[in-house]
Coordinates of C-alpha atoms and ligand atoms in Angstrom, one line a residue:
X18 CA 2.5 5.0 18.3
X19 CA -0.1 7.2 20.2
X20 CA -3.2 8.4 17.8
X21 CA -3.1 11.2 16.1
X22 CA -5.9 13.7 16.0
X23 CA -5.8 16.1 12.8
X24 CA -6.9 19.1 14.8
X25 CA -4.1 18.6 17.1
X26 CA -1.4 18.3 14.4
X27 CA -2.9 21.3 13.2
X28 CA -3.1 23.0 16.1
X29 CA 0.6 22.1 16.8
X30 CA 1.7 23.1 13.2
X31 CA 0.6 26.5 13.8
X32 CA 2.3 26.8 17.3
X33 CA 5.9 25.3 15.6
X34 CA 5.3 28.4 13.2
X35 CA 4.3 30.7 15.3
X36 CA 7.0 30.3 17.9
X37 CA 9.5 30.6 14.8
X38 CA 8.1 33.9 13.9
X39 CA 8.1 35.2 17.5
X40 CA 11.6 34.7 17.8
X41 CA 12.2 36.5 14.8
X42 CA 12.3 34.2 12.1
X43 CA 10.4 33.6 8.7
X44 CA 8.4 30.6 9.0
X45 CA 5.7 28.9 6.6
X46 CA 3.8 25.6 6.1
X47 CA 5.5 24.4 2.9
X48 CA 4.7 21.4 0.3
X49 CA 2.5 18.5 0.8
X50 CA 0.5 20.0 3.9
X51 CA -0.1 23.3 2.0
X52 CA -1.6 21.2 -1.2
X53 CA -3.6 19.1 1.0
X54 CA -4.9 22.1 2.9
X55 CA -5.7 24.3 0.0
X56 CA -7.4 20.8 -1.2
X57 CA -9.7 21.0 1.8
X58 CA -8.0 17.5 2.3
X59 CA -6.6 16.4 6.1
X60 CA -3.1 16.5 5.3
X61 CA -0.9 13.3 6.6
X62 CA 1.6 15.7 8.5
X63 CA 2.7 19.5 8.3
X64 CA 6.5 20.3 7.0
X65 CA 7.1 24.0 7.8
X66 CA 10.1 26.1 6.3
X67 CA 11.8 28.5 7.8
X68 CA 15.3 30.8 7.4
X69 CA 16.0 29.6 11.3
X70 CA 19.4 27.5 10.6
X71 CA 19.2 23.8 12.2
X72 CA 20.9 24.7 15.5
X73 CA 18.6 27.7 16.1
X74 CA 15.5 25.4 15.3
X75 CA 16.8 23.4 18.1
X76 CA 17.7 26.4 20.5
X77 CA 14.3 27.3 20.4
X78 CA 12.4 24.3 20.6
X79 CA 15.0 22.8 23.3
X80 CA 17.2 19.5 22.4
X81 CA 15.0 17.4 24.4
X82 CA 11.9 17.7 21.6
X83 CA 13.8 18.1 18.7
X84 CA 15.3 15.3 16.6
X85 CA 17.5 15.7 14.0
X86 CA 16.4 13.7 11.3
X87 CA 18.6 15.3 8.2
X88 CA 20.6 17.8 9.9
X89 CA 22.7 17.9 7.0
X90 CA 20.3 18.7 4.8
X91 CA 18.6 21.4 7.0
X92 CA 16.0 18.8 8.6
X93 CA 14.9 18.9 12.4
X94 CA 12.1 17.4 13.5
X95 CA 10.0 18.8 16.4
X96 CA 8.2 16.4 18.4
X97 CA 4.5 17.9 19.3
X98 CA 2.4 16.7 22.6
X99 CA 0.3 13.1 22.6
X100 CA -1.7 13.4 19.6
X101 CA -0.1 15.8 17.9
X102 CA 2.2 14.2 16.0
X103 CA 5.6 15.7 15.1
X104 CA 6.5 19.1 12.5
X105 CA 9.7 18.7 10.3
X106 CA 11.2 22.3 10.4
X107 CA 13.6 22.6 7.1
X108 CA 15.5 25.2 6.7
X109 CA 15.3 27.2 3.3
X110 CA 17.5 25.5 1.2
X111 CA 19.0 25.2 -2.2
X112 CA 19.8 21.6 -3.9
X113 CA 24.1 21.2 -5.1
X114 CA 24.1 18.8 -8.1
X115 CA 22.8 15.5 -7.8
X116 CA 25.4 12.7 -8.9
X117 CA 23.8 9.5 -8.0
X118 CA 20.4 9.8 -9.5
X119 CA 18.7 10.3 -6.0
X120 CA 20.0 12.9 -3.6
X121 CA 21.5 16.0 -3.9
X122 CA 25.7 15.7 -2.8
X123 CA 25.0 19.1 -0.4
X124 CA 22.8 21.9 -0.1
X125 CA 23.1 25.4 0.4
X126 CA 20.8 27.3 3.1
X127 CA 19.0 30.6 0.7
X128 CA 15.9 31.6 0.6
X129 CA 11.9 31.0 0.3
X130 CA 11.8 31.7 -3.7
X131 CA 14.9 29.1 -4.0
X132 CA 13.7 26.9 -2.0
X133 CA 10.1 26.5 -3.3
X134 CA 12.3 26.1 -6.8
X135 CA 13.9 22.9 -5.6
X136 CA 10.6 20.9 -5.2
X137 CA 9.4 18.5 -7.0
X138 CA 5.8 19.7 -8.6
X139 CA 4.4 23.0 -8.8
X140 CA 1.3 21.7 -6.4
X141 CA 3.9 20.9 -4.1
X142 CA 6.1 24.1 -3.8
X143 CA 3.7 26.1 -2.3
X144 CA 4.0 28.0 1.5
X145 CA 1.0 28.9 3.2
X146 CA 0.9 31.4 6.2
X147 CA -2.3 29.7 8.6
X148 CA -2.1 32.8 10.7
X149 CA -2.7 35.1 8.0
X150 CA -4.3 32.8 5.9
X151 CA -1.6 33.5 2.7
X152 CA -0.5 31.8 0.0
X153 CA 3.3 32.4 -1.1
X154 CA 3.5 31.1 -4.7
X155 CA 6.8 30.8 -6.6
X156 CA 5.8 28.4 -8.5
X157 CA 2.5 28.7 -10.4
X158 CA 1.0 26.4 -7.8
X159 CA -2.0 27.8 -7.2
X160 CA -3.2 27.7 -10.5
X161 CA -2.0 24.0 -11.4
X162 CA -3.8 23.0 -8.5
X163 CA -7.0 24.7 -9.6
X164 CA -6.7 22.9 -13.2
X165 CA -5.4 19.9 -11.8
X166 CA -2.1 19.5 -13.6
X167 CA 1.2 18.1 -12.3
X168 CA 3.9 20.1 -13.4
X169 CA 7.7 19.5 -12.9
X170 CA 9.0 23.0 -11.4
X171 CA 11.5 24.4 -13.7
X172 CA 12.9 22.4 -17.0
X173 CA 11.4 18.9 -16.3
X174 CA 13.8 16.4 -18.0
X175 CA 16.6 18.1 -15.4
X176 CA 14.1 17.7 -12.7
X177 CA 13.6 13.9 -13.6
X178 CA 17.9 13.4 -14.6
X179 CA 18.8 14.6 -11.3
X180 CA 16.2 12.5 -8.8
X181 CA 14.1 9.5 -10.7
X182 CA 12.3 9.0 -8.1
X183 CA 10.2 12.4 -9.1
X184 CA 8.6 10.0 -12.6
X185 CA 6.9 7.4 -10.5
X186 CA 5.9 10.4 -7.4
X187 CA 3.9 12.0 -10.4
X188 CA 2.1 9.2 -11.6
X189 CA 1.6 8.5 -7.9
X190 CA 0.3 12.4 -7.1
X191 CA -1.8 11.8 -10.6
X192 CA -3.6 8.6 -8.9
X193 CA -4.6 10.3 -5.5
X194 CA -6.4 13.8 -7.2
X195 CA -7.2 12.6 -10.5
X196 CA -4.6 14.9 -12.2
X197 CA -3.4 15.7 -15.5
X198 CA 0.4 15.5 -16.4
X199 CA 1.3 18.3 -17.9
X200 CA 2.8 17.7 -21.7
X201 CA 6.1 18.2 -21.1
X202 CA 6.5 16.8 -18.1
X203 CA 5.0 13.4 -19.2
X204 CA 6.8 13.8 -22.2
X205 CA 10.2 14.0 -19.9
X206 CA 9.1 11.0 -18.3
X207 CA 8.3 8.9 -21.0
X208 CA 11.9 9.6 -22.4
X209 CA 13.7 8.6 -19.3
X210 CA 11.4 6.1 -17.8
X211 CA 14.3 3.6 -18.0
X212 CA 16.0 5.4 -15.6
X213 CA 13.7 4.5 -12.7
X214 CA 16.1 1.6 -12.1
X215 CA 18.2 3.8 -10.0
X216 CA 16.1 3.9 -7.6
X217 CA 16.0 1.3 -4.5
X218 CA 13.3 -1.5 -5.3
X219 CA 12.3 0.3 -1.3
X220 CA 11.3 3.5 -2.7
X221 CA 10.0 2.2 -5.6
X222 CA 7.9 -0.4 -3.3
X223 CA 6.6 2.5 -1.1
X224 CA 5.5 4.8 -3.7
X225 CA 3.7 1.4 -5.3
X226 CA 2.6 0.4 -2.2
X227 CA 0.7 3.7 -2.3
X228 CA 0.0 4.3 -5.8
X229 CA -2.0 0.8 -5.4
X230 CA -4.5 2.1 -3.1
X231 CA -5.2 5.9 -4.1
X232 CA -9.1 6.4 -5.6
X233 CA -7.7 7.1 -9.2
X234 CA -5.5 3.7 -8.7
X235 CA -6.6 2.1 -11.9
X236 CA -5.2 5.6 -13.8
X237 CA -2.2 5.6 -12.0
X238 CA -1.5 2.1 -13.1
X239 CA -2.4 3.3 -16.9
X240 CA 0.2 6.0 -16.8
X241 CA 2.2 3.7 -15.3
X242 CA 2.5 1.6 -18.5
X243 CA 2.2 4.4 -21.2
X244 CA 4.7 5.8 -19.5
X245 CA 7.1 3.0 -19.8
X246 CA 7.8 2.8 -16.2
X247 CA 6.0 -0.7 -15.7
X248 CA 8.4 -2.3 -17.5
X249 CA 11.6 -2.1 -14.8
X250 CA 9.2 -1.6 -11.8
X251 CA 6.7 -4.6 -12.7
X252 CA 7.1 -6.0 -15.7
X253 CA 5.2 -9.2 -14.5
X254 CA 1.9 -7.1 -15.6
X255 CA 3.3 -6.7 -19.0
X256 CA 3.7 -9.2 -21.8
X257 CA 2.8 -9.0 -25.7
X258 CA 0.9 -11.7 -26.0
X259 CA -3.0 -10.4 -26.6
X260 CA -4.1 -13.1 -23.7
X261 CA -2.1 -11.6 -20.7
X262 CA -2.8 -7.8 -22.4
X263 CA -6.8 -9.0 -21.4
X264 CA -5.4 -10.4 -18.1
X265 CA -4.9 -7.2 -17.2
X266 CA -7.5 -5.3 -18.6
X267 CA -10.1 -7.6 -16.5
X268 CA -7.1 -7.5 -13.4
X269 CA -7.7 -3.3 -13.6
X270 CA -11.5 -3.6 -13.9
X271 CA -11.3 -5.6 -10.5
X272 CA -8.8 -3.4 -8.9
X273 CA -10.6 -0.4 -9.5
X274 CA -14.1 -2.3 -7.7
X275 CA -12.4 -2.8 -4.5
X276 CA -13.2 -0.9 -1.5
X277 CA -10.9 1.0 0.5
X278 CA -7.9 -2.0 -0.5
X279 CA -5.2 -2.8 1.4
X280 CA -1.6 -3.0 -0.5
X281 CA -1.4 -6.4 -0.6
X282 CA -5.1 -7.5 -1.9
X283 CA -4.4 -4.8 -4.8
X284 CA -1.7 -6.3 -5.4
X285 CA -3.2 -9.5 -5.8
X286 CA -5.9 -8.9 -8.0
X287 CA -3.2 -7.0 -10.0
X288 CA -0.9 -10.1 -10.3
X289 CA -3.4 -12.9 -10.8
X290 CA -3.6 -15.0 -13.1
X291 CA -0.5 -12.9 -14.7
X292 CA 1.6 -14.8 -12.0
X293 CA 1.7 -18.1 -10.5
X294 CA 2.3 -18.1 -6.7
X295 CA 6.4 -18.2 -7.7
X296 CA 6.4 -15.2 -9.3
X297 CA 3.8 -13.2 -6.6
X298 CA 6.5 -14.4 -3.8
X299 CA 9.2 -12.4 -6.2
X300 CA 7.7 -9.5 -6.9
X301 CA 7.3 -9.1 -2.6
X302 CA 10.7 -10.1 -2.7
X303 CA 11.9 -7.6 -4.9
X304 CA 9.7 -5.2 -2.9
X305 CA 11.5 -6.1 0.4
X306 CA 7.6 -6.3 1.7
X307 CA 7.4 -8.0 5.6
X308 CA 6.8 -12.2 5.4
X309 CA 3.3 -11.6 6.5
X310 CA 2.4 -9.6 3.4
X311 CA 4.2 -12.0 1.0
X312 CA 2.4 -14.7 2.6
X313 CA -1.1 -12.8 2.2
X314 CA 0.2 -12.0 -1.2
X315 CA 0.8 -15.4 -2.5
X316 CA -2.1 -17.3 -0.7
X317 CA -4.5 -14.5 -2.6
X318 CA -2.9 -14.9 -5.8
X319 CA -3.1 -18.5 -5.2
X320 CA -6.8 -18.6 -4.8
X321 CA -8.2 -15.9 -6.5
X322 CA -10.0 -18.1 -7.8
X323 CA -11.0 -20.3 -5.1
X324 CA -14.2 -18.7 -4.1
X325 CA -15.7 -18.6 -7.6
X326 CA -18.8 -21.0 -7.9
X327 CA -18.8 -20.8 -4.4
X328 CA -22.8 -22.3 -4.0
X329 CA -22.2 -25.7 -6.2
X330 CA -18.7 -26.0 -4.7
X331 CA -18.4 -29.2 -2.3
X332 CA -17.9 -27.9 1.4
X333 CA -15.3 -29.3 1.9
X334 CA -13.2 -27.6 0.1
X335 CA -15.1 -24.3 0.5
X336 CA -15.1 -24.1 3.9
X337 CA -11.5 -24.8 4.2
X338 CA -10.2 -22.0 2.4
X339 CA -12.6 -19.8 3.9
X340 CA -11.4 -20.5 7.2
X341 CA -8.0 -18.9 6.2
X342 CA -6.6 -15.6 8.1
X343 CA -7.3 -13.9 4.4
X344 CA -10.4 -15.0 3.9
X345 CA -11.9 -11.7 4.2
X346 CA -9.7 -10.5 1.9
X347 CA -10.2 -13.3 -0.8
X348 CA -14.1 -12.9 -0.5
X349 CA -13.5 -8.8 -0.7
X350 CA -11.7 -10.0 -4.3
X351 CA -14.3 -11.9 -5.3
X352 CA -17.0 -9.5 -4.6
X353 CA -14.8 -6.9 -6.6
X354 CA -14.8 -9.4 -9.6
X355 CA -18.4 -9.7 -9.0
X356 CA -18.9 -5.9 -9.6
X357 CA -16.8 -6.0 -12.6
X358 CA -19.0 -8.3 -14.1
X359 CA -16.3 -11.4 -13.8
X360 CA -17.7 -13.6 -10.9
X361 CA -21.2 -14.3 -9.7
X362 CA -22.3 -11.6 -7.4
X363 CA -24.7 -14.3 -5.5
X364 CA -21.9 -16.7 -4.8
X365 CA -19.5 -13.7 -3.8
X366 CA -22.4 -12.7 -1.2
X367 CA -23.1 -16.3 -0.2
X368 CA -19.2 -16.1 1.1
X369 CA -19.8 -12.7 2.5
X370 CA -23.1 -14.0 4.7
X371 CA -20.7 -17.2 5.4
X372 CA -17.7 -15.0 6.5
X373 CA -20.0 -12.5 8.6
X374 CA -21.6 -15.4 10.5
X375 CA -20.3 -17.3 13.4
X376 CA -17.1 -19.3 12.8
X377 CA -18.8 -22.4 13.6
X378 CA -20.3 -22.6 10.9
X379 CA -17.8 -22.8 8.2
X380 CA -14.7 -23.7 10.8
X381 CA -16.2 -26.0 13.8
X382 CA -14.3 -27.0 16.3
X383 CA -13.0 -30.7 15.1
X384 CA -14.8 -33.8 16.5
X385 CA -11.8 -35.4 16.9
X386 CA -8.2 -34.7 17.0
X387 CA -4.8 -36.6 16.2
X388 CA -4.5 -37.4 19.6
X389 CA -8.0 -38.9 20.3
X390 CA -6.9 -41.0 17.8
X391 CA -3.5 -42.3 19.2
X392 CA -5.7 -42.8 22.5
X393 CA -7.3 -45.5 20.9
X394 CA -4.4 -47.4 19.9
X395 CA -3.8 -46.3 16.0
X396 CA -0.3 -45.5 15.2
X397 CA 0.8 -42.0 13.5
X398 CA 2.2 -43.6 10.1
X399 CA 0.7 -42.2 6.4
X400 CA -2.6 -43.4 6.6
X401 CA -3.0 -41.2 10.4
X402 CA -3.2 -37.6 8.0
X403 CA -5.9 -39.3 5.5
X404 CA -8.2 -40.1 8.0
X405 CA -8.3 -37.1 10.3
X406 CA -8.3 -35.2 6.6
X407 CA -11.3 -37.7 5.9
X408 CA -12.9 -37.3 9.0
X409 CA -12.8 -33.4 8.6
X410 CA -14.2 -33.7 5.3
X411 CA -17.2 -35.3 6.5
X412 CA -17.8 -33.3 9.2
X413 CA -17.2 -29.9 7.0
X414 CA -20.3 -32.0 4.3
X415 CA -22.2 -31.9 7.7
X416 CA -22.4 -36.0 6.8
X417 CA -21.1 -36.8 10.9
X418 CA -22.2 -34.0 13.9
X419 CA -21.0 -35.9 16.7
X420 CA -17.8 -37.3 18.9
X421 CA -19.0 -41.0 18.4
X422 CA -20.1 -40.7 14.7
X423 CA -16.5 -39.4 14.0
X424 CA -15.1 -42.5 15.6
X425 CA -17.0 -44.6 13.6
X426 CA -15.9 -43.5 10.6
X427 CA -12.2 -43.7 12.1
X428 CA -12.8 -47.2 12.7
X429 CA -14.8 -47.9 9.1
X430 CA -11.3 -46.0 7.0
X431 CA -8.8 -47.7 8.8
X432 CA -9.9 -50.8 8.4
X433 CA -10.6 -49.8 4.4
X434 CA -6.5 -48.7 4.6
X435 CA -5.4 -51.5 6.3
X436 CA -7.3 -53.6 3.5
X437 CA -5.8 -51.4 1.1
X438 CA -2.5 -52.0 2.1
X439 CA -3.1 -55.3 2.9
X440 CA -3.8 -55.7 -1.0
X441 CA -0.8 -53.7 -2.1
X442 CA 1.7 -55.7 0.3
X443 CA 0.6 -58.9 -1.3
Ligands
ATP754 P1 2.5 12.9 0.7 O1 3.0 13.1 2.1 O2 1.0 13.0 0.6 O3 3.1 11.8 0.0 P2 4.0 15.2 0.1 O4 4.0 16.2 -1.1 O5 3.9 15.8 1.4 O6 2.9 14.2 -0.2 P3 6.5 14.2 1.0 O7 7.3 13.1 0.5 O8 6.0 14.2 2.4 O9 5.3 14.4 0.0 O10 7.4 15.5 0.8 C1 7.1 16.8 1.3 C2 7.5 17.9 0.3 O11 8.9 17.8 0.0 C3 6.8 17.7 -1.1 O12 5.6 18.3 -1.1 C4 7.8 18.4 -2.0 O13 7.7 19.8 -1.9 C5 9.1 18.0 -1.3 N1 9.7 16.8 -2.0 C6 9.5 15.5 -1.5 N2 10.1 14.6 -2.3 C7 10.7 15.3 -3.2 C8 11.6 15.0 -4.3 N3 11.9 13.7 -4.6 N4 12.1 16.0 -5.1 C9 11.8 17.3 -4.8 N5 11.0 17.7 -3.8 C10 10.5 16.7 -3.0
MG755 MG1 4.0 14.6 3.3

């Protein structure tokens, strides 16, 4: 996917809308891109909202670049020049009844006010007009985005009965800003938190995967229990026992030290020590997450602790984790724990220096290799792994540095093996 440049997709945004109104239409910015704007934040992508029907949308904007994404549900999407990104037009639309917990069974094409009523939060029903620089607002927007408050649009236990999804979108929404939930809206949620397990372990994974990496993270996470909705979408963070309760209490005091996270190293530090490497691999399982960030998953849970102590640790073993793709990651952890007062920050920068250095020093190149060894005559058979393992040990303690010292110490362990079984044979 090309880059996108912000100014571009804004730039673009406005043509989509102004080309609407040209041809006659009513066209705004509408939701997320109008928060983010009126936020002064760079908003991800624009959605604008017009009374065009689909097939007009793609009269005017030509079949070739227009997709329709959700025709059905009013939704074409207009693909912008290199950089710019792409617009979803929706036409104004009003939500039928919603029978499976999720999605609405049709919807009706109305008007602005209806369709600013069918959103989710106030904050996010807004339109805005960039050429006049006007704010249409149905909703009470304006002013729950000036006090900071997530509120349900309209009565919020229907909002929450007919799409689940919403509960766990405003705990997410209160994690990026730093919002409040307004009382009866967390009050809804709290009574139907249950619920959530409706929704596809995907959507739950992405709005985690997400929630996991906002600033206000650690909050989110919070509301995330006292709402009750931890307990179907990760109950492995959740047990009565006062011990795991501390788990994570210290596992939140880490998460919220780390720097710009990625999803799954704040996952890990939220699962360890709550979760062997077992139940790490199921909750990426559950989370349909790709193999590479289950394996990152479980080798960090695995080893959160493996750089702790790092200064009075032998080498050996030292070294060998930190020449694992997630090292980085791992020593990020550590010097998160640091912060939060649970590791020693000198040990977490000692790994940081090591890490930042060249390779060599903590991953040489080997001095020898299994096939230097079968050169010299020794067969591959059990006691073949030991001594390269050996061998790598020593040269990781920095006790051998060259080709000939290595094969010394070959020659010195197999004969101790062969001894050895020698002994055992008798
Ligand atoms: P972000 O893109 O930062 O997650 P957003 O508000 O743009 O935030 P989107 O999922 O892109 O979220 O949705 C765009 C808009 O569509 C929202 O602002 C909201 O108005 C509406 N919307 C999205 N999901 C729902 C939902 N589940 N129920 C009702 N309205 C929704
Ligand atoms: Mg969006």
């Amino acid at each position: 996917m090309p880059l996108l440049s912000p100014l571009h997709q804004r730039e673009f945004a406005r043509e989509v809308l102004q080309r609407l109104r040209v041809a006659g239409y009513d066209a705004y910015w509408a939701g997320g891109c109008v928060r983010d704007h009126l936020m002064r934040r760079t908003p991800k992508d624009y959605d604008v909202a017009t009374n065009a029907l689909p097939d007009q949308v793609r009269d005017l904007f030509g079949r070739r670049r227009t997709v329709p994404v959700g025709a059905a549900f009013g939704v074409i999407m207009v693909v912008g020049p290199t950089g710019a990104g792409q617009v979803e037009v929706t036409t104004f639309r009003r939500d039928a009844a919603y029978s499976d917990g999720r999605h609405p069974d049709s919807v009706t094409f109305s008007s602005a006010e209806e369709d600013a009523s069918r959103r989710d939060f106030t904050i996010n029903g807004l339109f805005y007009d960039p050429v006049e620089d006007r704010v249409l607002d149905y909703v009470g927007g304006q002013a729950d985005l000036a006090q900071g408050i997530i509120r349900a649009i309209g009565d919020p236990a229907e909002r929450f009965a007919e799409d689940k999804l919403r509960m766990l979108r405003a705990v997410r929404f209160a994690a990026t800003f730093d919002f409040h939930l307004d009382e009866a809206t967390w009050t809804a949620i709290q009574r139907t938190a249950d619920q959530i397990s409706v929704v596809s372990p995907e959507r739950i994974a992405a709005e985690m995967r997400r929630l996991l990496v906002e600033t206000y993270r650690v909050r989110g996470l919070r509301l995330l229990v006292q709402a009750r909705l931890a307990e179907t979408v990760l109950p492995e963070i959740l047990a009565s026992e006062a011990a795991a309760k501390q788990g994570l209490e210290r596992n939140l005091a880490v998460l919220g030290e780390l720097r710009a996270p990625r999803f799954p190293s704040a996952l890990a530090v939220l699962l360890s020590g709550l979760v062997d490497a077992g139940g790490a691999q199921s909750v990426g399982l559950r989370w349909r997450l790709s193999n590479k960030e289950i394996e990152s998953l479980v080798w960090l849970v695995d080893h959160h602790q493996a750089l702790r102590g790092a200064r009075r640790q032998p080498r050996c073993r030292l070294f060998r984790v930190l020449a694992h793709a997630d090292a980085a990651n791992l020593s990020a952890m550590t010097s998160a724990a640091a912060r939060a007062g649970q590791a020693d920050p000198a040990d977490a920068a000692w790994c940081l220096e090591l890490l930042e250095d060249t390779r060599e020093k903590f991953d040489p190149n080997p001095l020898l290799t299994g096939g230097d060894l079968l050169q010299r005559g020794w067969k591959a058979g059990p006691a073949f792994r030991h001594v390269l393992e050996a061998i790598r040990d020593a040269q990781l303690e920095g006790e051998i540095g060259s080709r000939d010292e290595a094969l010394a110490l070959a020659e010195r362990l197999y004969t101790s093996f062969g001894e050895n079984h020698a002994r055992r044979a008798d």
